């Protein structure tokens, strides 16, 4: 029994799960044997879902699960299971939804009580050992759950059936005839929730609204509506100047606890920074603000210092805590700042607003209170960076998750061509790594840890790799990248798509077996949005309408939900626009380095570049027609039409900006 528990706990090598080895609680990992043990012993199951980067997960491990009374009670009466939400997003998603329905709360740590058969009894987030500040204590919760499990099994089963029915109702197909013009209603809803004073939407807490900003950039490019630009620029600028951004190294923290973008939770996730890198590169090209390029460069610098895996791929995350202190690596006591900066402290105090507010625990988070430039400001940054470099850095989870790594590779390639910022070599090495694995094995896992596969592949994993391989082909003209994208696209259409849209995983876990069709952005792109955008882009490159048709089928299957949730599915609204009007593309036929580089440097939202050199194995009739024309030449295709051949870079830039632009307009 003990041997089986340790084997289950240590099988994945998850740093979050392995923390259970140091706990008073005798944890299991998520495995069939754990539920069998609970069934055999007649005990309920306690599931702790969290992540190594999560501050409150560490707090709950230290304060709650290492409490002697709590641990003894759990060990005697429960089978406890730890789950890494990054490694098993399929389990996390289903339990988060159950928690949301039960208590109106979700997040990490997530605490879920279940029967050995997988019936959910109750759920919460953080629980202290004993009642405090309005939160129930773990001791009283454990006693209540155990009593219910022993005395009210029938009620629990009925409750679980009701819960499962409600979840199944949300994930059931909600078909409708997609109306791309309904984007206007989504934009109006965004405007009504826009924070005029501080940027972003709604109140605290604030996550970077990645997909909403992508939609605003897309619509402003075509419609040139001033309020779209105002909302996008105000939010992008506030985030780039706020405490949610690391001003000494670069990279964004996950979210702000306040509406001012000032005090974050200090974890840094690869996926957030990948999507924000792509976003800031696009915003720089669209609006020309050098702050956005500087912000993109900061994200790349953070990748350089902490996040690159030597053989390709990117590491997953950095912890919020250092030696038990949240944000300890990033925050500054004012006396410490004065000692580090000496005579430059007054300059820093103005620039960073050190004395403008009371700081939590007396420690300031750097933010730009007053934009300043010049040698003195540069020296302030240098001294602070040097001083912080002597601190112990946060723990880095070196797991290489496939989808997150493809997202980072895509973002670096895109940023390199739009903002001249990004490591193209490492991005290409990443694409080679995963393309080789896909060719050898016919698929890939969710990720790799110490060279071993971990987790179940998700729809986002395949979708982001399709996007990244398409972008990699644009930079290299290497057909093996398009072949990898084609193979992954076929997997998406054949194994993940059904009448409900794209499922999150090909095969659900038997304990939490409700099919899940991700629609809501989190704030990252939902799985249905990503898969639809990726297949729309791939369709334009290889000329296969079946890929775009599969994407349109998915959007149609969830369209009823899109209309209900509006901006919360902004990624899908963007996908609908691209499917309805076509992903713009520039086709460069023949050997012309000048035209190819010009095509890569020109901006149009979500535009793909298709370098056609030598034999072209795909049957797109438009490209076949171009091949019979003059060479070298470029063609801009948009709105389901293509231009006449273009012979100069200047002509190409003008054509990209104007060709069929009115087709995409709504306003």
Tab-separated table of N, CA, C and O in Angstrom, residues 221 224 604 653-662:
chain	number	residue	atom	x	y	z
A	221	UNK	N	-7.687	48.080	-36.797
A	221	UNK	CA	-6.937	48.096	-38.055
A	221	UNK	C	-7.872	48.312	-39.233
A	221	UNK	O	-7.553	49.057	-40.170
A	224	UNK	N	-10.834	51.571	-37.889
A	224	UNK	CA	-10.235	52.841	-37.466
A	224	UNK	C	-11.142	53.630	-36.521
A	224	UNK	O	-11.183	54.862	-36.550
A	604	UNK	N	-0.230	43.189	-41.040
A	604	UNK	CA	-1.689	43.138	-41.103
A	604	UNK	C	-2.082	42.087	-40.087
A	604	UNK	O	-1.447	41.034	-40.009
A	653	UNK	N	3.998	46.776	-49.714
A	653	UNK	CA	3.554	47.381	-48.454
A	653	UNK	C	2.224	48.087	-48.633
A	653	UNK	O	1.321	47.980	-47.798
A	654	UNK	N	2.074	48.811	-49.727
A	654	UNK	CA	0.825	49.523	-49.991
A	654	UNK	C	-0.331	48.535	-50.203
A	654	UNK	O	-1.436	48.726	-49.692
A	655	UNK	N	-0.050	47.445	-50.911
A	655	UNK	CA	-1.101	46.465	-51.180
A	655	UNK	C	-1.564	45.780	-49.902
A	655	UNK	O	-2.766	45.555	-49.704
A	656	UNK	N	-0.610	45.430	-49.026
A	656	UNK	CA	-0.984	44.779	-47.761
A	656	UNK	C	-1.876	45.688	-46.939
A	656	UNK	O	-2.854	45.249	-46.314
A	657	UNK	N	-1.565	46.983	-46.938
A	657	UNK	CA	-2.338	47.927	-46.131
A	657	UNK	C	-3.748	48.135	-46.679
A	657	UNK	O	-4.686	48.342	-45.910
A	658	UNK	N	-3.904	48.063	-48.006
A	658	UNK	CA	-5.161	48.511	-48.598
A	658	UNK	C	-5.973	47.437	-49.304
A	658	UNK	O	-7.191	47.567	-49.425
A	659	UNK	N	-5.343	46.347	-49.773
A	659	UNK	CA	-6.049	45.408	-50.630
A	659	UNK	C	-7.225	44.760	-49.899
A	659	UNK	O	-7.063	44.147	-48.852
A	660	UNK	N	-8.411	44.919	-50.435
A	660	UNK	CA	-9.643	44.325	-49.916
A	660	UNK	C	-9.918	44.707	-48.458
A	660	UNK	O	-10.635	44.008	-47.749
A	661	UNK	N	-9.376	45.818	-48.022
A	661	UNK	CA	-9.544	46.201	-46.612
A	661	UNK	C	-11.018	46.409	-46.272
A	661	UNK	O	-11.474	46.072	-45.168
A	662	UNK	N	-11.765	46.962	-47.203
A	662	UNK	CA	-13.176	47.250	-46.931
A	662	UNK	C	-13.989	45.983	-46.678
A	662	UNK	O	-15.026	46.025	-46.003
